[in-house]
């Protein structure tokens, strides 16, 4: 599921300009999402439920990329 999260975040940024700032934002979002996933697993969620909840926490990146 961690790889699935990485692929999901990559897809979110597929149309973003290739800038250092966007790369940093992408990496930060990925790390926060993976941390959230790990926390949910540790709390007893199934991998599927943890994935869905972690992904939902990302929100709309268009606001960030502006």
PDB file of N, CA and C in Angstrom:
ATOM      1  N   UNK A   1       0.829  -1.213   0.000  1.00  0.00           N
ATOM      2  CA  UNK A   1       0.000   0.000   0.000  1.00  0.00           C
ATOM      3  C   UNK A   1       0.863   1.264   0.000  1.00  0.00           C
ATOM      4  N   UNK A   2       2.040   1.181   0.605  1.00  0.00           N
ATOM      5  CA  UNK A   2       2.919   2.357   0.607  1.00  0.00           C
ATOM      6  C   UNK A   2       3.304   2.732  -0.829  1.00  0.00           C
ATOM      7  N   UNK A   3       3.558   1.724  -1.662  1.00  0.00           N
ATOM      8  CA  UNK A   3       3.877   1.989  -3.066  1.00  0.00           C
ATOM      9  C   UNK A   3       2.664   2.590  -3.782  1.00  0.00           C
ATOM     10  N   UNK A   4       1.479   2.114  -3.445  1.00  0.00           N
ATOM     11  CA  UNK A   4       0.248   2.643  -4.041  1.00  0.00           C
ATOM     12  C   UNK A   4       0.074   4.121  -3.675  1.00  0.00           C
ATOM     13  N   UNK A   5       0.434   4.479  -2.458  1.00  0.00           N
ATOM     14  CA  UNK A   5       0.368   5.888  -2.036  1.00  0.00           C
ATOM     15  C   UNK A   5       1.353   6.718  -2.850  1.00  0.00           C
ATOM     16  N   UNK A   6       2.546   6.202  -3.035  1.00  0.00           N
ATOM     17  CA  UNK A   6       3.561   6.912  -3.817  1.00  0.00           C
ATOM     18  C   UNK A   6       3.087   7.140  -5.255  1.00  0.00           C
ATOM     19  N   UNK A   7       2.502   6.132  -5.852  1.00  0.00           N
ATOM     20  CA  UNK A   7       1.973   6.255  -7.216  1.00  0.00           C
ATOM     21  C   UNK A   7       0.850   7.284  -7.251  1.00  0.00           C
ATOM     22  N   UNK A   8      -0.022   7.260  -6.255  1.00  0.00           N
ATOM     23  CA  UNK A   8      -1.136   8.204  -6.197  1.00  0.00           C
ATOM     24  C   UNK A   8      -0.618   9.646  -6.149  1.00  0.00           C
ATOM     25  N   UNK A   9       0.356   9.897  -5.280  1.00  0.00           N
ATOM     26  CA  UNK A   9       0.899  11.254  -5.155  1.00  0.00           C
ATOM     27  C   UNK A   9       1.610  11.662  -6.450  1.00  0.00           C
ATOM     28  N   UNK A  10       2.337  10.749  -7.066  1.00  0.00           N
ATOM     29  CA  UNK A  10       2.966  11.049  -8.363  1.00  0.00           C
ATOM     30  C   UNK A  10       1.919  11.471  -9.382  1.00  0.00           C
ATOM     31  N   UNK A  11       0.801  10.769  -9.413  1.00  0.00           N
ATOM     32  CA  UNK A  11      -0.267  11.101 -10.361  1.00  0.00           C
ATOM     33  C   UNK A  11      -0.871  12.476 -10.070  1.00  0.00           C
ATOM     34  N   UNK A  12      -0.970  12.827  -8.790  1.00  0.00           N
ATOM     35  CA  UNK A  12      -1.496  14.148  -8.449  1.00  0.00           C
ATOM     36  C   UNK A  12      -0.646  15.267  -9.041  1.00  0.00           C
ATOM     37  N   UNK A  13       0.648  15.032  -9.107  1.00  0.00           N
ATOM     38  CA  UNK A  13       1.577  16.057  -9.566  1.00  0.00           C
ATOM     39  C   UNK A  13       1.964  15.894 -11.034  1.00  0.00           C
ATOM     40  N   UNK A  14       1.321  14.991 -11.751  1.00  0.00           N
ATOM     41  CA  UNK A  14       1.721  14.706 -13.127  1.00  0.00           C
ATOM     42  C   UNK A  14       1.591  15.914 -14.054  1.00  0.00           C
ATOM     43  N   UNK A  15       0.660  16.809 -13.770  1.00  0.00           N
ATOM     44  CA  UNK A  15       0.472  17.985 -14.614  1.00  0.00           C
ATOM     45  C   UNK A  15       1.111  19.245 -14.031  1.00  0.00           C
ATOM     46  N   UNK A  16       1.749  19.118 -12.872  1.00  0.00           N
ATOM     47  CA  UNK A  16       2.365  20.277 -12.223  1.00  0.00           C
ATOM     48  C   UNK A  16       3.667  20.645 -12.931  1.00  0.00           C
ATOM     49  N   UNK A  17       3.983  21.917 -12.918  1.00  0.00           N
ATOM     50  CA  UNK A  17       5.247  22.377 -13.497  1.00  0.00           C
ATOM     51  C   UNK A  17       6.413  21.727 -12.752  1.00  0.00           C
ATOM     52  N   UNK A  18       7.461  21.431 -13.488  1.00  0.00           N
ATOM     53  CA  UNK A  18       8.631  20.801 -12.890  1.00  0.00           C
ATOM     54  C   UNK A  18       9.529  21.872 -12.258  1.00  0.00           C
ATOM     55  N   UNK A  19       9.166  22.248 -11.045  1.00  0.00           N
ATOM     56  CA  UNK A  19       9.955  23.236 -10.316  1.00  0.00           C
ATOM     57  C   UNK A  19      10.465  22.603  -9.027  1.00  0.00           C
ATOM     58  N   UNK A  20      11.488  23.217  -8.477  1.00  0.00           N
ATOM     59  CA  UNK A  20      12.023  22.723  -7.201  1.00  0.00           C
ATOM     60  C   UNK A  20      10.955  22.815  -6.130  1.00  0.00           C
ATOM     61  N   UNK A  21      10.214  23.905  -6.106  1.00  0.00           N
ATOM     62  CA  UNK A  21       9.166  24.083  -5.094  1.00  0.00           C
ATOM     63  C   UNK A  21       8.124  22.970  -5.184  1.00  0.00           C
ATOM     64  N   UNK A  22       7.660  22.678  -6.402  1.00  0.00           N
ATOM     65  CA  UNK A  22       6.653  21.629  -6.563  1.00  0.00           C
ATOM     66  C   UNK A  22       7.204  20.264  -6.167  1.00  0.00           C
ATOM     67  N   UNK A  23       8.467  20.009  -6.481  1.00  0.00           N
ATOM     68  CA  UNK A  23       9.088  18.741  -6.087  1.00  0.00           C
ATOM     69  C   UNK A  23       9.162  18.631  -4.570  1.00  0.00           C
ATOM     70  N   UNK A  24       9.486  19.732  -3.909  1.00  0.00           N
ATOM     71  CA  UNK A  24       9.543  19.733  -2.446  1.00  0.00           C
ATOM     72  C   UNK A  24       8.163  19.528  -1.837  1.00  0.00           C
ATOM     73  N   UNK A  25       7.170  20.198  -2.400  1.00  0.00           N
ATOM     74  CA  UNK A  25       5.793  20.044  -1.919  1.00  0.00           C
ATOM     75  C   UNK A  25       5.332  18.605  -2.125  1.00  0.00           C
ATOM     76  N   UNK A  26       5.631  18.030  -3.281  1.00  0.00           N
ATOM     77  CA  UNK A  26       5.251  16.651  -3.559  1.00  0.00           C
ATOM     78  C   UNK A  26       5.884  15.701  -2.543  1.00  0.00           C
ATOM     79  N   UNK A  27       7.165  15.880  -2.276  1.00  0.00           N
ATOM     80  CA  UNK A  27       7.852  15.012  -1.325  1.00  0.00           C
ATOM     81  C   UNK A  27       7.272  15.167   0.082  1.00  0.00           C
ATOM     82  N   UNK A  28       6.946  16.400   0.456  1.00  0.00           N
ATOM     83  CA  UNK A  28       6.372  16.647   1.781  1.00  0.00           C
ATOM     84  C   UNK A  28       4.990  15.988   1.905  1.00  0.00           C
ATOM     85  N   UNK A  29       4.171  16.129   0.883  1.00  0.00           N
ATOM     86  CA  UNK A  29       2.848  15.503   0.901  1.00  0.00           C
ATOM     87  C   UNK A  29       2.984  13.988   0.969  1.00  0.00           C
ATOM     88  N   UNK A  30       3.901  13.437   0.189  1.00  0.00           N
ATOM     89  CA  UNK A  30       4.112  11.990   0.214  1.00  0.00           C
ATOM     90  C   UNK A  30       4.520  11.530   1.610  1.00  0.00           C
ATOM     91  N   UNK A  31       5.474  12.220   2.222  1.00  0.00           N
ATOM     92  CA  UNK A  31       5.941  11.803   3.544  1.00  0.00           C
ATOM     93  C   UNK A  31       4.832  11.907   4.588  1.00  0.00           C
ATOM     94  N   UNK A  32       4.077  12.991   4.567  1.00  0.00           N
ATOM     95  CA  UNK A  32       2.970  13.146   5.525  1.00  0.00           C
ATOM     96  C   UNK A  32       1.909  12.065   5.318  1.00  0.00           C
ATOM     97  N   UNK A  33       1.628  11.738   4.066  1.00  0.00           N
ATOM     98  CA  UNK A  33       0.616  10.725   3.770  1.00  0.00           C
ATOM     99  C   UNK A  33       1.087   9.345   4.216  1.00  0.00           C
ATOM    100  N   UNK A  34       2.356   9.035   3.973  1.00  0.00           N
ATOM    101  CA  UNK A  34       2.901   7.755   4.437  1.00  0.00           C
ATOM    102  C   UNK A  34       2.911   7.672   5.964  1.00  0.00           C
ATOM    103  N   UNK A  35       3.251   8.773   6.613  1.00  0.00           N
ATOM    104  CA  UNK A  35       3.229   8.802   8.086  1.00  0.00           C
ATOM    105  C   UNK A  35       1.811   8.583   8.603  1.00  0.00           C
ATOM    106  N   UNK A  36       0.848   9.227   7.964  1.00  0.00           N
ATOM    107  CA  UNK A  36      -0.556   9.071   8.355  1.00  0.00           C
ATOM    108  C   UNK A  36      -1.002   7.622   8.158  1.00  0.00           C
ATOM    109  N   UNK A  37      -0.623   7.033   7.044  1.00  0.00           N
ATOM    110  CA  UNK A  37      -0.942   5.637   6.768  1.00  0.00           C
ATOM    111  C   UNK A  37      -0.362   4.735   7.860  1.00  0.00           C
ATOM    112  N   UNK A  38       0.899   4.938   8.189  1.00  0.00           N
ATOM    113  CA  UNK A  38       1.543   4.126   9.224  1.00  0.00           C
ATOM    114  C   UNK A  38       0.841   4.278  10.570  1.00  0.00           C
ATOM    115  N   UNK A  39       0.455   5.506  10.904  1.00  0.00           N
ATOM    116  CA  UNK A  39      -0.265   5.748  12.159  1.00  0.00           C
ATOM    117  C   UNK A  39      -1.601   5.011  12.180  1.00  0.00           C
ATOM    118  N   UNK A  40      -2.307   5.035  11.058  1.00  0.00           N
ATOM    119  CA  UNK A  40      -3.602   4.355  10.977  1.00  0.00           C
ATOM    120  C   UNK A  40      -3.445   2.842  11.087  1.00  0.00           C
ATOM    121  N   UNK A  41      -2.418   2.297  10.466  1.00  0.00           N
ATOM    122  CA  UNK A  41      -2.137   0.860  10.582  1.00  0.00           C
ATOM    123  C   UNK A  41      -1.831   0.519  12.043  1.00  0.00           C
ATOM    124  N   UNK A  42      -1.019   1.351  12.683  1.00  0.00           N
ATOM    125  CA  UNK A  42      -0.666   1.123  14.086  1.00  0.00           C
ATOM    126  C   UNK A  42      -1.887   1.197  14.994  1.00  0.00           C
ATOM    127  N   UNK A  43      -2.890   1.975  14.560  1.00  0.00           N
ATOM    128  CA  UNK A  43      -4.118   2.119  15.336  1.00  0.00           C
ATOM    129  C   UNK A  43      -5.105   0.986  15.066  1.00  0.00           C
ATOM    130  N   UNK A  44      -4.729   0.059  14.178  1.00  0.00           N
ATOM    131  CA  UNK A  44      -5.570  -1.106  13.948  1.00  0.00           C
ATOM    132  C   UNK A  44      -6.424  -1.085  12.694  1.00  0.00           C
ATOM    133  N   UNK A  45      -6.272  -0.071  11.858  1.00  0.00           N
ATOM    134  CA  UNK A  45      -7.048  -0.021  10.609  1.00  0.00           C
ATOM    135  C   UNK A  45      -6.513  -1.067   9.632  1.00  0.00           C
ATOM    136  N   UNK A  46      -7.378  -1.543   8.763  1.00  0.00           N
ATOM    137  CA  UNK A  46      -6.926  -2.447   7.709  1.00  0.00           C
ATOM    138  C   UNK A  46      -6.097  -1.636   6.712  1.00  0.00           C
ATOM    139  N   UNK A  47      -5.249  -2.291   5.934  1.00  0.00           N
ATOM    140  CA  UNK A  47      -4.477  -1.541   4.927  1.00  0.00           C
ATOM    141  C   UNK A  47      -5.358  -0.746   3.968  1.00  0.00           C
ATOM    142  N   UNK A  48      -6.472  -1.324   3.550  1.00  0.00           N
ATOM    143  CA  UNK A  48      -7.368  -0.625   2.620  1.00  0.00           C
ATOM    144  C   UNK A  48      -7.986   0.614   3.268  1.00  0.00           C
ATOM    145  N   UNK A  49      -8.449   0.467   4.502  1.00  0.00           N
ATOM    146  CA  UNK A  49      -9.054   1.605   5.203  1.00  0.00           C
ATOM    147  C   UNK A  49      -8.005   2.676   5.474  1.00  0.00           C
ATOM    148  N   UNK A  50      -6.823   2.267   5.880  1.00  0.00           N
ATOM    149  CA  UNK A  50      -5.752   3.225   6.150  1.00  0.00           C
ATOM    150  C   UNK A  50      -5.375   3.979   4.879  1.00  0.00           C
ATOM    151  N   UNK A  51      -5.322   3.270   3.767  1.00  0.00           N
ATOM    152  CA  UNK A  51      -5.014   3.908   2.483  1.00  0.00           C
ATOM    153  C   UNK A  51      -6.052   4.971   2.158  1.00  0.00           C
ATOM    154  N   UNK A  52      -7.321   4.598   2.212  1.00  0.00           N
ATOM    155  CA  UNK A  52      -8.391   5.550   1.876  1.00  0.00           C
ATOM    156  C   UNK A  52      -8.348   6.778   2.781  1.00  0.00           C
ATOM    157  N   UNK A  53      -8.193   6.563   4.079  1.00  0.00           N
ATOM    158  CA  UNK A  53      -8.171   7.687   5.011  1.00  0.00           C
ATOM    159  C   UNK A  53      -6.950   8.576   4.799  1.00  0.00           C
ATOM    160  N   UNK A  54      -5.814   7.965   4.544  1.00  0.00           N
ATOM    161  CA  UNK A  54      -4.595   8.744   4.328  1.00  0.00           C
ATOM    162  C   UNK A  54      -4.714   9.585   3.058  1.00  0.00           C
ATOM    163  N   UNK A  55      -5.236   8.994   1.995  1.00  0.00           N
ATOM    164  CA  UNK A  55      -5.398   9.708   0.726  1.00  0.00           C
ATOM    165  C   UNK A  55      -6.402  10.851   0.863  1.00  0.00           C
ATOM    166  N   UNK A  56      -7.479  10.611   1.595  1.00  0.00           N
ATOM    167  CA  UNK A  56      -8.490  11.659   1.791  1.00  0.00           C
ATOM    168  C   UNK A  56      -7.890  12.875   2.494  1.00  0.00           C
ATOM    169  N   UNK A  57      -6.868  12.648   3.301  1.00  0.00           N
ATOM    170  CA  UNK A  57      -6.251  13.743   4.028  1.00  0.00           C
ATOM    171  C   UNK A  57      -5.421  14.686   3.168  1.00  0.00           C
ATOM    172  N   UNK A  58      -5.139  14.295   1.946  1.00  0.00           N
ATOM    173  CA  UNK A  58      -4.319  15.151   1.076  1.00  0.00           C
ATOM    174  C   UNK A  58      -5.061  16.417   0.680  1.00  0.00           C
ATOM    175  N   UNK A  59      -6.306  16.279   0.333  1.00  0.00           N
ATOM    176  CA  UNK A  59      -7.082  17.453  -0.081  1.00  0.00           C
ATOM    177  C   UNK A  59      -6.787  17.850  -1.506  1.00  0.00           C
ATOM    178  N   UNK A  60      -7.081  19.100  -1.844  1.00  0.00           N
ATOM    179  CA  UNK A  60      -6.944  19.612  -3.202  1.00  0.00           C
ATOM    180  C   UNK A  60      -5.572  20.259  -3.373  1.00  0.00           C
ATOM    181  N   UNK A  61      -4.699  19.643  -4.157  1.00  0.00           N
ATOM    182  CA  UNK A  61      -3.362  20.202  -4.328  1.00  0.00           C
ATOM    183  C   UNK A  61      -3.357  21.428  -5.228  1.00  0.00           C
ATOM    184  N   UNK A  62      -4.426  21.645  -5.984  1.00  0.00           N
ATOM    185  CA  UNK A  62      -4.495  22.823  -6.836  1.00  0.00           C
ATOM    186  C   UNK A  62      -4.413  24.105  -6.018  1.00  0.00           C
ATOM    187  N   UNK A  63      -4.909  24.085  -4.805  1.00  0.00           N
ATOM    188  CA  UNK A  63      -4.803  25.245  -3.926  1.00  0.00           C
ATOM    189  C   UNK A  63      -3.357  25.509  -3.553  1.00  0.00           C
ATOM    190  N   UNK A  64      -2.587  24.439  -3.392  1.00  0.00           N
ATOM    191  CA  UNK A  64      -1.177  24.567  -3.015  1.00  0.00           C
ATOM    192  C   UNK A  64      -0.347  25.039  -4.223  1.00  0.00           C
ATOM    193  N   UNK A  65      -0.635  24.464  -5.376  1.00  0.00           N
ATOM    194  CA  UNK A  65       0.141  24.778  -6.568  1.00  0.00           C
ATOM    195  C   UNK A  65      -0.225  26.118  -7.159  1.00  0.00           C
ATOM    196  N   UNK A  66      -1.460  26.562  -6.863  1.00  0.00           N
ATOM    197  CA  UNK A  66      -1.961  27.856  -7.263  1.00  0.00           C
ATOM    198  C   UNK A  66      -1.588  28.245  -8.621  1.00  0.00           C
TER     199      UNK A  66
END
